[in-house]
mmCIF file of C-alpha atoms and ligand atoms in Angstrom:
data_model
loop_
_atom_site.group_PDB
_atom_site.id
_atom_site.type_symbol
_atom_site.label_atom_id
_atom_site.label_comp_id
_atom_site.label_asym_id
_atom_site.label_seq_id
_atom_site.Cartn_x
_atom_site.Cartn_y
_atom_site.Cartn_z
ATOM 1 C CA MET A 192 -43.839 73.249 146.663
ATOM 2 C CA ARG A 193 -44.079 70.011 144.689
ATOM 3 C CA ALA A 194 -41.540 67.486 146.005
ATOM 4 C CA LEU A 195 -39.177 66.283 143.285
ATOM 5 C CA LYS A 196 -38.362 62.585 143.103
ATOM 6 C CA ARG A 197 -35.116 63.218 141.237
ATOM 7 C CA TYR A 198 -33.866 65.200 144.243
ATOM 8 C CA GLY A 199 -34.989 62.526 146.726
ATOM 9 C CA GLN A 200 -37.295 65.029 148.393
ATOM 10 C CA ASN A 201 -38.888 63.155 151.281
ATOM 11 C CA PHE A 202 -38.900 65.735 154.026
ATOM 12 C CA LEU A 203 -38.628 64.757 157.684
ATOM 13 C CA VAL A 204 -41.801 65.679 159.588
ATOM 14 C CA ASP A 205 -41.481 63.584 162.760
ATOM 15 C CA ARG A 206 -40.266 65.552 165.824
ATOM 16 C CA ASN A 207 -39.384 62.370 167.703
ATOM 17 C CA ILE A 208 -36.924 61.253 164.980
ATOM 18 C CA LEU A 209 -35.557 64.787 164.777
ATOM 19 C CA GLY A 210 -34.854 64.598 168.533
ATOM 20 C CA CYS A 211 -33.157 61.185 168.063
ATOM 21 C CA ILE A 212 -30.831 62.604 165.401
ATOM 22 C CA ILE A 213 -29.898 65.591 167.550
ATOM 23 C CA ARG A 214 -29.271 63.506 170.697
ATOM 24 C CA ARG A 215 -27.245 60.911 168.811
ATOM 25 C CA ALA A 216 -24.965 63.524 167.206
ATOM 26 C CA GLU A 217 -24.002 64.846 170.698
ATOM 27 C CA LEU A 218 -23.595 68.375 169.366
ATOM 28 C CA SER A 219 -21.317 70.753 171.245
ATOM 29 C CA PRO A 220 -20.406 74.467 170.912
ATOM 30 C CA ASP A 221 -17.159 73.478 169.138
ATOM 31 C CA ASP A 222 -18.879 71.425 166.446
ATOM 32 C CA VAL A 223 -18.907 72.570 162.832
ATOM 33 C CA ILE A 224 -21.649 70.664 161.034
ATOM 34 C CA LEU A 225 -22.021 69.781 157.376
ATOM 35 C CA GLU A 226 -25.578 69.078 156.283
ATOM 36 C CA ILE A 227 -26.378 67.768 152.819
ATOM 37 C CA GLY A 228 -29.790 68.785 151.496
ATOM 38 C CA ALA A 229 -31.291 71.420 153.798
ATOM 39 C CA GLY A 230 -34.772 71.088 152.294
ATOM 40 C CA HIS A 231 -37.160 73.280 154.292
ATOM 41 C CA GLY A 232 -34.502 73.602 157.000
ATOM 42 C CA VAL A 233 -36.191 71.466 159.666
ATOM 43 C CA LEU A 234 -33.019 69.552 160.594
ATOM 44 C CA THR A 235 -30.849 72.623 159.912
ATOM 45 C CA ARG A 236 -32.791 74.664 162.459
ATOM 46 C CA ALA A 237 -32.738 71.868 165.057
ATOM 47 C CA ILE A 238 -28.926 71.653 164.701
ATOM 48 C CA LEU A 239 -28.561 75.447 164.974
ATOM 49 C CA GLN A 240 -30.740 75.516 168.088
ATOM 50 C CA GLU A 241 -28.165 73.310 169.817
ATOM 51 C CA GLY A 242 -25.727 76.256 169.704
ATOM 52 C CA VAL A 243 -23.055 74.675 167.481
ATOM 53 C CA LYS A 244 -20.202 76.816 166.192
ATOM 54 C CA HIS A 245 -21.224 76.695 162.522
ATOM 55 C CA VAL A 246 -23.463 74.870 160.043
ATOM 56 C CA HIS A 247 -22.703 74.472 156.334
ATOM 57 C CA SER A 248 -25.624 73.160 154.365
ATOM 58 C CA VAL A 249 -25.429 72.207 150.683
ATOM 59 C CA GLU A 250 -28.704 72.338 148.722
ATOM 60 C CA ILE A 251 -29.362 71.897 145.007
ATOM 61 C CA ASP A 252 -32.976 73.015 144.630
ATOM 62 C CA GLU A 253 -33.129 76.777 143.982
ATOM 63 C CA ARG A 254 -36.862 76.847 144.778
ATOM 64 C CA LEU A 255 -35.842 76.577 148.448
ATOM 65 C CA ARG A 256 -33.733 79.762 148.278
ATOM 66 C CA PRO A 257 -36.244 82.199 149.891
ATOM 67 C CA GLU A 258 -36.852 79.915 152.891
ATOM 68 C CA LEU A 259 -33.186 79.083 153.420
ATOM 69 C CA GLU A 260 -32.012 82.668 152.969
ATOM 70 C CA ALA A 261 -34.500 83.658 155.682
ATOM 71 C CA LEU A 262 -32.950 81.002 157.946
ATOM 72 C CA GLU A 263 -29.466 82.335 157.144
ATOM 73 C CA ASN A 264 -30.645 85.824 158.165
ATOM 74 C CA GLU A 265 -31.938 84.403 161.440
ATOM 75 C CA TYR A 266 -28.717 82.486 162.275
ATOM 76 C CA SER A 267 -25.307 84.012 161.565
ATOM 77 C CA ALA A 268 -23.782 80.557 162.186
ATOM 78 C CA LEU A 269 -25.447 79.197 159.012
ATOM 79 C CA ASN A 270 -24.095 79.186 155.454
ATOM 80 C CA VAL A 271 -26.185 77.621 152.734
ATOM 81 C CA HIS A 272 -24.116 76.609 149.695
ATOM 82 C CA TRP A 273 -25.980 76.162 146.431
ATOM 83 C CA GLY A 274 -25.086 73.292 144.130
ATOM 84 C CA ASP A 275 -24.650 69.561 143.743
ATOM 85 C CA ALA A 276 -23.256 67.984 146.909
ATOM 86 C CA VAL A 277 -21.460 65.260 144.898
ATOM 87 C CA ARG A 278 -19.400 67.846 142.976
ATOM 88 C CA PHE A 279 -19.062 70.420 145.719
ATOM 89 C CA ASP A 280 -15.586 71.690 146.677
ATOM 90 C CA TYR A 281 -15.572 70.835 150.400
ATOM 91 C CA ASP A 282 -11.940 71.927 150.705
ATOM 92 C CA GLU A 283 -13.163 75.536 150.552
ATOM 93 C CA LEU A 284 -15.324 75.338 153.687
ATOM 94 C CA ARG A 285 -14.338 77.679 156.549
ATOM 95 C CA PRO A 286 -14.529 76.779 159.370
ATOM 96 C CA PHE A 287 -13.974 73.194 158.273
ATOM 97 C CA PRO A 288 -16.630 70.706 159.469
ATOM 98 C CA ASN A 289 -15.929 67.884 161.915
ATOM 99 C CA LYS A 290 -19.363 66.192 161.668
ATOM 100 C CA VAL A 291 -21.866 65.404 158.933
ATOM 101 C CA VAL A 292 -25.481 65.264 160.086
ATOM 102 C CA ALA A 293 -27.875 64.790 157.199
ATOM 103 C CA ASN A 294 -31.060 63.348 155.811
ATOM 104 C CA ILE A 295 -29.572 62.816 152.375
ATOM 105 C CA PRO A 296 -31.205 62.210 148.984
ATOM 106 C CA TYR A 297 -30.895 58.432 148.683
ATOM 107 C CA ASN A 298 -29.930 58.445 144.989
ATOM 108 C CA ILE A 299 -26.504 59.984 145.744
ATOM 109 C CA THR A 300 -25.608 57.822 148.769
ATOM 110 C CA THR A 301 -22.507 56.014 147.432
ATOM 111 C CA PRO A 302 -20.819 58.865 145.499
ATOM 112 C CA LEU A 303 -21.558 61.335 148.277
ATOM 113 C CA ILE A 304 -20.222 59.243 151.178
ATOM 114 C CA SER A 305 -17.196 58.158 149.078
ATOM 115 C CA GLU A 306 -16.405 61.834 148.500
ATOM 116 C CA LEU A 307 -16.937 62.914 152.115
ATOM 117 C CA LEU A 308 -14.687 60.130 153.471
ATOM 118 C CA LYS A 309 -11.779 61.852 151.699
ATOM 119 C CA PHE A 310 -12.048 64.735 154.161
ATOM 120 C CA SER A 311 -11.357 62.548 157.199
ATOM 121 C CA VAL A 312 -7.713 63.662 156.780
ATOM 122 C CA LYS A 313 -8.913 67.214 157.506
ATOM 123 C CA GLY A 314 -10.922 66.166 160.572
ATOM 124 C CA LEU A 315 -14.371 65.226 159.168
ATOM 125 C CA ARG A 316 -14.660 61.927 161.046
ATOM 126 C CA TYR A 317 -18.207 61.614 162.372
ATOM 127 C CA HIS A 318 -21.122 61.025 159.993
ATOM 128 C CA LEU A 319 -24.772 60.578 160.965
ATOM 129 C CA TYR A 320 -27.038 59.855 158.007
ATOM 130 C CA MET A 321 -30.585 58.971 157.235
ATOM 131 C CA LEU A 322 -30.161 56.220 154.636
ATOM 132 C CA GLN A 323 -32.265 53.831 152.649
ATOM 133 C CA LYS A 324 -32.307 50.585 154.654
ATOM 134 C CA GLU A 325 -30.694 48.523 151.872
ATOM 135 C CA ALA A 326 -27.891 51.071 151.358
ATOM 136 C CA ALA A 327 -27.115 50.996 155.085
ATOM 137 C CA ALA A 328 -27.038 47.168 154.980
ATOM 138 C CA ARG A 329 -24.472 47.326 152.173
ATOM 139 C CA ILE A 330 -22.321 49.835 154.009
ATOM 140 C CA ALA A 331 -22.358 47.698 157.166
ATOM 141 C CA ALA A 332 -22.097 44.313 155.354
ATOM 142 C CA ARG A 333 -19.734 41.674 156.741
ATOM 143 C CA PRO A 334 -17.489 39.479 154.565
ATOM 144 C CA ASP A 335 -19.182 36.483 152.982
ATOM 145 C CA THR A 336 -22.469 38.277 152.373
ATOM 146 C CA LYS A 337 -23.960 39.307 149.058
ATOM 147 C CA GLU A 338 -24.412 42.895 150.318
ATOM 148 C CA ARG A 339 -20.637 43.441 150.668
ATOM 149 C CA TYR A 340 -19.383 46.221 148.347
ATOM 150 C CA PRO A 341 -16.387 48.537 147.949
ATOM 151 C CA LEU A 342 -17.604 51.479 150.027
ATOM 152 C CA GLY A 343 -18.429 49.153 152.945
ATOM 153 C CA VAL A 344 -14.920 47.668 152.856
ATOM 154 C CA THR A 345 -13.373 51.164 152.831
ATOM 155 C CA ILE A 346 -15.469 52.271 155.804
ATOM 156 C CA GLU A 347 -14.535 49.087 157.672
ATOM 157 C CA ALA A 348 -10.880 49.949 157.025
ATOM 158 C CA MET A 349 -11.399 53.451 158.415
ATOM 159 C CA GLY A 350 -13.720 52.922 161.372
ATOM 160 C CA ARG A 351 -17.128 51.504 162.214
ATOM 161 C CA VAL A 352 -20.791 51.717 161.285
ATOM 162 C CA VAL A 353 -23.690 51.518 163.719
ATOM 163 C CA ILE A 354 -27.287 51.199 162.560
ATOM 164 C CA VAL A 355 -28.851 53.396 165.222
ATOM 165 C CA ARG A 356 -32.522 52.724 164.501
ATOM 166 C CA GLN A 357 -35.185 52.003 161.942
ATOM 167 C CA VAL A 358 -37.201 55.008 160.809
ATOM 168 C CA PRO A 359 -40.820 54.402 159.716
ATOM 169 C CA ARG A 360 -41.884 55.659 156.289
ATOM 170 C CA GLU A 361 -44.604 57.800 157.885
ATOM 171 C CA CYS A 362 -41.907 60.078 159.350
ATOM 172 C CA PHE A 363 -41.457 61.679 155.899
ATOM 173 C CA ARG A 364 -43.613 63.700 153.498
ATOM 174 C CA PRO A 365 -44.253 62.623 150.870
ATOM 175 C CA VAL A 366 -44.163 59.094 152.312
ATOM 176 C CA PRO A 367 -41.337 57.273 150.468
ATOM 177 C CA ASN A 368 -41.761 53.795 149.028
ATOM 178 C CA VAL A 369 -38.565 52.528 150.700
ATOM 179 C CA ASN A 370 -37.591 51.945 154.338
ATOM 180 C CA SER A 371 -35.068 54.143 156.134
ATOM 181 C CA VAL A 372 -32.581 53.821 158.971
ATOM 182 C CA LEU A 373 -30.414 56.219 160.918
ATOM 183 C CA ALA A 374 -26.783 55.143 160.492
ATOM 184 C CA GLU A 375 -23.650 56.414 162.199
ATOM 185 C CA ILE A 376 -20.130 56.179 160.771
ATOM 186 C CA SER A 377 -17.188 56.968 163.083
ATOM 187 C CA LEU A 378 -13.728 57.087 161.536
ATOM 188 C CA ASP A 379 -10.548 56.665 163.546
ATOM 189 C CA ARG A 380 -7.858 55.114 161.299
ATOM 190 C CA ASN A 381 -6.439 54.733 157.777
ATOM 191 C CA PHE A 382 -7.718 58.175 156.748
ATOM 192 C CA LYS A 383 -5.536 58.357 153.632
ATOM 193 C CA ILE A 384 -7.042 55.236 152.116
ATOM 194 C CA ALA A 385 -10.180 57.167 151.084
ATOM 195 C CA CYS A 386 -8.093 59.297 148.677
ATOM 196 C CA ASP A 387 -5.899 56.444 147.468
ATOM 197 C CA ASP A 388 -6.513 55.631 143.787
ATOM 198 C CA LEU A 389 -4.820 52.246 144.057
ATOM 199 C CA TRP A 390 -7.047 51.138 146.970
ATOM 200 C CA SER A 391 -10.125 52.248 145.102
ATOM 201 C CA LYS A 392 -8.964 50.580 141.854
ATOM 202 C CA ILE A 393 -8.349 47.245 143.585
ATOM 203 C CA LEU A 394 -11.763 47.235 145.238
ATOM 204 C CA HIS A 395 -13.622 48.277 142.107
ATOM 205 C CA GLU A 396 -11.830 45.793 139.876
ATOM 206 C CA GLY A 397 -12.226 43.073 142.511
ATOM 207 C CA PHE A 398 -16.005 43.607 142.710
ATOM 208 C CA ARG A 399 -16.478 44.356 138.990
ATOM 209 C CA HIS A 400 -17.816 40.943 138.027
ATOM 210 C CA ARG A 401 -19.229 39.687 141.302
ATOM 211 C CA ARG A 402 -19.728 36.120 140.069
ATOM 212 C CA LYS A 403 -16.136 35.818 138.887
ATOM 213 C CA THR A 404 -13.193 34.898 141.065
ATOM 214 C CA LEU A 405 -10.371 37.250 141.942
ATOM 215 C CA ALA A 406 -8.058 35.292 139.624
ATOM 216 C CA ASN A 407 -10.154 36.904 136.864
ATOM 217 C CA ASN A 408 -10.864 40.296 138.387
ATOM 218 C CA LEU A 409 -7.444 40.961 139.932
ATOM 219 C CA LYS A 410 -5.074 39.064 137.673
ATOM 220 C CA GLY A 411 -1.516 38.849 138.923
ATOM 221 C CA ILE A 412 -2.198 40.129 142.427
ATOM 222 C CA ALA A 413 -4.824 37.979 144.148
ATOM 223 C CA ASP A 414 -3.309 34.713 142.874
ATOM 224 C CA VAL A 415 0.108 35.606 144.293
ATOM 225 C CA LEU A 416 -1.539 35.614 147.715
ATOM 226 C CA ASN A 417 -3.551 32.449 147.031
ATOM 227 C CA TYR A 418 -6.836 34.370 146.956
ATOM 228 C CA GLY A 419 -7.357 33.706 143.258
ATOM 229 C CA GLY A 420 -10.126 31.162 143.879
ATOM 230 C CA LYS A 421 -12.137 33.517 146.083
ATOM 231 C CA ARG A 422 -14.759 36.108 145.137
ATOM 232 C CA ALA A 423 -14.475 39.737 146.240
ATOM 233 C CA GLU A 424 -17.421 39.442 148.622
ATOM 234 C CA ASP A 425 -15.685 36.580 150.506
ATOM 235 C CA LEU A 426 -12.616 38.543 151.554
ATOM 236 C CA THR A 427 -12.108 39.963 155.029
ATOM 237 C CA LEU A 428 -10.731 43.446 155.540
ATOM 238 C CA ASN A 429 -7.298 42.056 156.416
ATOM 239 C CA GLN A 430 -7.212 40.101 153.173
ATOM 240 C CA TRP A 431 -8.063 43.282 151.219
ATOM 241 C CA LEU A 432 -5.294 45.096 153.055
ATOM 242 C CA GLU A 433 -2.866 42.295 152.126
ATOM 243 C CA ILE A 434 -3.857 42.558 148.462
ATOM 244 C CA TYR A 435 -3.440 46.332 148.651
ATOM 245 C CA GLY A 436 0.032 45.876 150.178
ATOM 246 C CA ALA A 437 1.015 43.451 147.398
ATOM 247 C CA ALA A 438 -0.294 45.819 144.714
ATOM 248 C CA ARG A 439 1.655 48.718 146.196
ATOM 249 C CA GLU A 440 4.807 46.652 146.183
ATOM 250 C CA LYS A 441 4.174 45.679 142.585
ATOM 251 C CA GLU A 442 3.849 49.357 141.621
ATOM 252 C CA ASN A 443 6.828 50.475 143.739
ATOM 253 C CA PRO A 444 9.147 47.510 144.237
ATOM 254 C CA PRO A 445 11.462 47.971 147.234
ATOM 255 C CA VAL A 446 14.949 49.130 146.243
ATOM 256 C CA HIS A 447 17.474 46.636 147.633
ATOM 257 C CA GLN A 448 20.795 48.081 148.736
ATOM 258 C CA GLY A 449 23.625 47.028 146.481
ATOM 259 C CA ALA A 450 21.230 46.029 143.706
HETATM 260 N N1 SAM B 575 -32.980 67.932 155.337
HETATM 261 C C1 SAM B 575 -34.346 67.998 154.882
HETATM 262 C C2 SAM B 575 -35.226 67.186 155.777
HETATM 263 O O1 SAM B 575 -34.695 66.414 156.581
HETATM 264 O O2 SAM B 575 -36.445 67.313 155.682
HETATM 265 C C3 SAM B 575 -34.474 67.528 153.426
HETATM 266 C C4 SAM B 575 -34.106 66.109 153.170
HETATM 267 S S1 SAM B 575 -34.532 65.519 151.572
HETATM 268 C C5 SAM B 575 -34.468 63.785 151.877
HETATM 269 C C6 SAM B 575 -33.062 65.723 150.595
HETATM 270 C C7 SAM B 575 -32.691 67.150 150.259
HETATM 271 O O3 SAM B 575 -31.487 67.112 149.463
HETATM 272 C C8 SAM B 575 -33.694 67.910 149.425
HETATM 273 O O4 SAM B 575 -33.874 69.196 149.945
HETATM 274 C C9 SAM B 575 -33.077 67.982 148.012
HETATM 275 O O5 SAM B 575 -33.453 69.118 147.278
HETATM 276 C C10 SAM B 575 -31.599 67.981 148.347
HETATM 277 N N2 SAM B 575 -30.750 67.421 147.266
HETATM 278 C C11 SAM B 575 -31.047 66.453 146.374
HETATM 279 N N3 SAM B 575 -30.010 66.166 145.576
HETATM 280 C C12 SAM B 575 -28.998 66.976 145.987
HETATM 281 C C13 SAM B 575 -27.656 67.156 145.569
HETATM 282 N N4 SAM B 575 -27.128 66.421 144.553
HETATM 283 N N5 SAM B 575 -26.912 68.081 146.190
HETATM 284 C C14 SAM B 575 -27.422 68.827 147.226
HETATM 285 N N6 SAM B 575 -28.693 68.693 147.671
HETATM 286 C C15 SAM B 575 -29.467 67.775 147.082
#
C-alpha cells in the first residue's frame, strides 16, 4: 500500500517505542481507549493485547478496511469507525472512552485535540499522542515565548502537558521529514472551558495579529484590566482567566438588587 502524505501516513515500526507508549498509558481492564488513525493496526493490537475493556479507532483511509476488519474479527473489544476524526461524532461512542492513545496524522493536530478536549466533561481526560516536535512545543509553551498559542493556553487551564520522550524519525515508515515526540496531556480542571465559545473567541481574537497589542486585538476588554499594552503571547494563564472573567461580566452584567 502506497503511504499517502495527505493522510500523514508514517507508520510506527519500532517495537521499543510501541512498548514505551503502552507502558506510559498504564492501561487497565477498565480503560476504554480512543485511537485516531489505526493504520495497519500495530498500536491498536498492542493496546488490545493489554486486555483493556474496549478500543474505538477512527480511520479515514478505506484501503485499510480489509486489514482492520480482520482485526475487529479477532478482537470483540475493537470497533473501527470509518471517517474523518476531526468531524467525527464522539458523543455517540459506547462505551465512552476515558483515554486517547494515538499516533495521529500531524496535519490535523490542532483541530483534533481542540475537539477531543471538549469531551473531558464526559470523562475523556488522559491523552497520549505522538506529535510533531514543533506542535508539542506549542502545546507546552510557557507565557512570554513565541510558541505560545490558543490551544496551549486552553490545555494549561485544564491540566498539564508532559513531553515524555523524543522519537527518532527512523521509528516510522516511510521515514518522515520532521521530528516527533511522545506527549501526554492530563486534564483535571476547568473542563467546561473547552466548549466555551467566549473563551475560544477571546483567545483567537487575542492571538489573531500576534505583533499587535491586546488594545488592538481585544478592544474594550484587555485595556480595562491594564493589559492593553501587552501581546497575547506575554499573558499568563491567570491573566487570560481574568480577561475571560471580565468578558463574561460584560456579556452578562450582574443584576444588582434594587436596581
Ligand atoms: N496508528 C498507526 C501507526 O501507529 O502506525 C498509523 C499512524 S499514521 C501516523 C496516521 C493514521 O491516521 C493513518 O492510518 C491515516 O490514514 C489516518 N488518518 C489520517 N487523517 C485522518 C483523519 N482525518 N481521520 C482519521 N484518520 C486519519
